[in-house]
Amino acid sequence: MAREIDVPTRDSERFRAVLSHERFEEFQRGALEARELLAGRAVWNVNSTARGGGVVELLRPLLGYARGVGVDARWAVIDGNPEFYDITKRIHNRLHEFEGDGGPLDERARRIYEETLAENLAAFAQRVRPGDVVILHDPQPAGMAPGLRPVTAALIWRCHVGVDEPGDFARETWSFLRPYVRHADVCVFSRDTFAWDGLDRDRIATIRPTIDVFTPKNDELSTETVLRVLRASTLVADGTAEPVTFCRQDGTPGRVERRAQLIEDEPLRAETPIVVQVSRWDALKDPVGVIRGFAEHVPAETGAHLVCAGPSVDAVADDPEGPRTLEDAVAARSHLPAAVRRRIHLATLPMDDIDENAVIVNALQRHARIVVQKSLAEGFGLTVAEAMWKGRPVIASAVGGIEEQIVHGESGVLLDDPRDLGGFGRAITELLADRERAERIGNGARERVRDQFLSVRSLLDYLAVIRRIFAARSGGG
Ligand code: UDP
């Protein structure tokens, strides 16, 4: 039942070095206002996992920087049994207009959902004081909204998933969730087009996600360190692995000690150009399509290999589909002719130490000649922004939040049809052949993230939403 996660404070002074003078000043003014507006209140964030996935990636820095400027930002994680997570995964898939496991969202599902959240609410509500702000993230804790509304000064439902063209699955799921989320003062979506029909316009806001660039995931790494990290985790195995240290989120030194699990015919060599997709093992990230598209449409003459990497599957508690999706990827690879199969490496990355996992992802993204994200649906797609910040040319599906991030041809390459494996393979092959274009796109990508997708912007956006709610409530709204 709801437990609190410790969030280390982060110092936002470091943004001075990456932001323009005007942007940094704007942030400082926002920080001052936040301190005053939120004095004596906690800002609770509630989600369903402390490890794995984009919401965790978003929350940790936002709460850390908020704490750094003097806001009492907190993080609570709800708990549920496998049945609850089957239902919430079904909801997640359907909000993306996919059927998922095919199970119903009926009265029984509602009962399990509500009972689980009633237990969590009972534990959580004891910690919330009048005057606090609560932000519920995603569908998993949304059912706590009715119980929280009377005991909060502002209640936000933050939906990180969505679909541009909703169909029956999404609409059925909106109906399932609407009785809960209508109790929120404001529902926040990642994209204007994700906002649901039937929600009051003045109770909707859009906040585009952002990344933290001062973390093991995104810190600058020298080429030498990149290779050391890849060798230590055995992703590259062409020499002796030497010890490698990195800077943890709390500033202390960490060491890469654990190995990735690799499904490959022979080890990757440092000089081999690689195309990389990093994702949870989720069918909507389409690892099987990535493997087939690469195998069938990226010729061996390119010399490129594919690395599909994701977390070790026992680690992500709220995602029951992980092991099956990984099995599907392993099977798709194993059915390939040997000559093609040897160019494809599947990697599950150790998750015991999230900072270690992050630095491995960082090194892999930096080492990639091209990063791909061939998702069939995507709320935002943090992996895209992460790779863009590293100056990598990204080839990604023009779906959901990815379209917000990439300006086609300038800061990445968008694929109109995520199921067009030939188009996917051609885009990779062309970009591998044109290093100058790849570099230009990579530079454009970094600038776009600097301008639009750094954590400080999200903090100002949340502040604006909270300010709006306080004004509405004090005016009787
Ligand atoms: N990620 C990670 N380790 C892994 C695989 C993924 O840290 O082994 C991170 C990835 O770098 C990104 C997040 O998980 O920060 C995934 O977020 P995204 O928005 O791309 O997709 P989501 O998982 O939320 O659908």
Coordinates of C-alpha atoms and ligand atoms in Angstrom, one line a residue, residues 53-54 57 217 278-280 285 310-311 349 357 361 378 381-383 386, ligand 1:
G53 CA 9.5 3.5 -17.6
G54 CA 9.0 7.1 -18.6
E57 CA 12.3 9.2 -15.5
K217 CA 21.3 8.8 -18.2
V278 CA 16.1 1.2 -26.1
S279 CA 12.6 0.5 -24.7
R280 CA 10.7 -1.4 -22.2
K285 CA 7.4 -0.4 -29.0
G310 CA 15.4 -3.0 -22.6
P311 CA 15.3 -3.6 -18.8
L349 CA 20.0 -4.5 -19.0
N357 CA 21.3 1.0 -15.6
V361 CA 21.6 3.3 -21.5
E378 CA 3.7 6.7 -27.9
G381 CA 8.8 8.8 -26.0
L382 CA 11.5 10.0 -23.6
T383 CA 14.1 7.8 -25.4
E386 CA 17.4 11.4 -24.6
Ligands
UDP1 N1 14.8 2.9 -19.9 C1 15.8 2.6 -19.0 N2 16.4 1.4 -19.0 C2 16.1 0.5 -19.9 C3 15.1 0.8 -20.8 C4 14.5 2.0 -20.8 O1 16.2 3.5 -18.2 O2 16.6 -0.6 -19.8 C5 14.3 4.2 -19.9 C6 14.5 5.0 -21.1 O3 15.8 5.5 -21.1 C7 13.4 6.1 -20.9 C8 12.3 5.4 -20.2 O4 12.9 4.2 -19.7 O5 13.9 7.1 -20.1 C9 11.2 5.0 -21.2 O6 10.4 6.1 -21.4 P1 9.6 6.3 -22.7 O7 8.8 7.6 -22.6 O8 10.5 6.2 -23.9 O9 8.6 5.1 -22.8 P2 7.6 4.4 -21.7 O10 8.4 3.3 -21.1 O11 7.2 5.5 -20.7 O12 6.5 3.9 -22.5

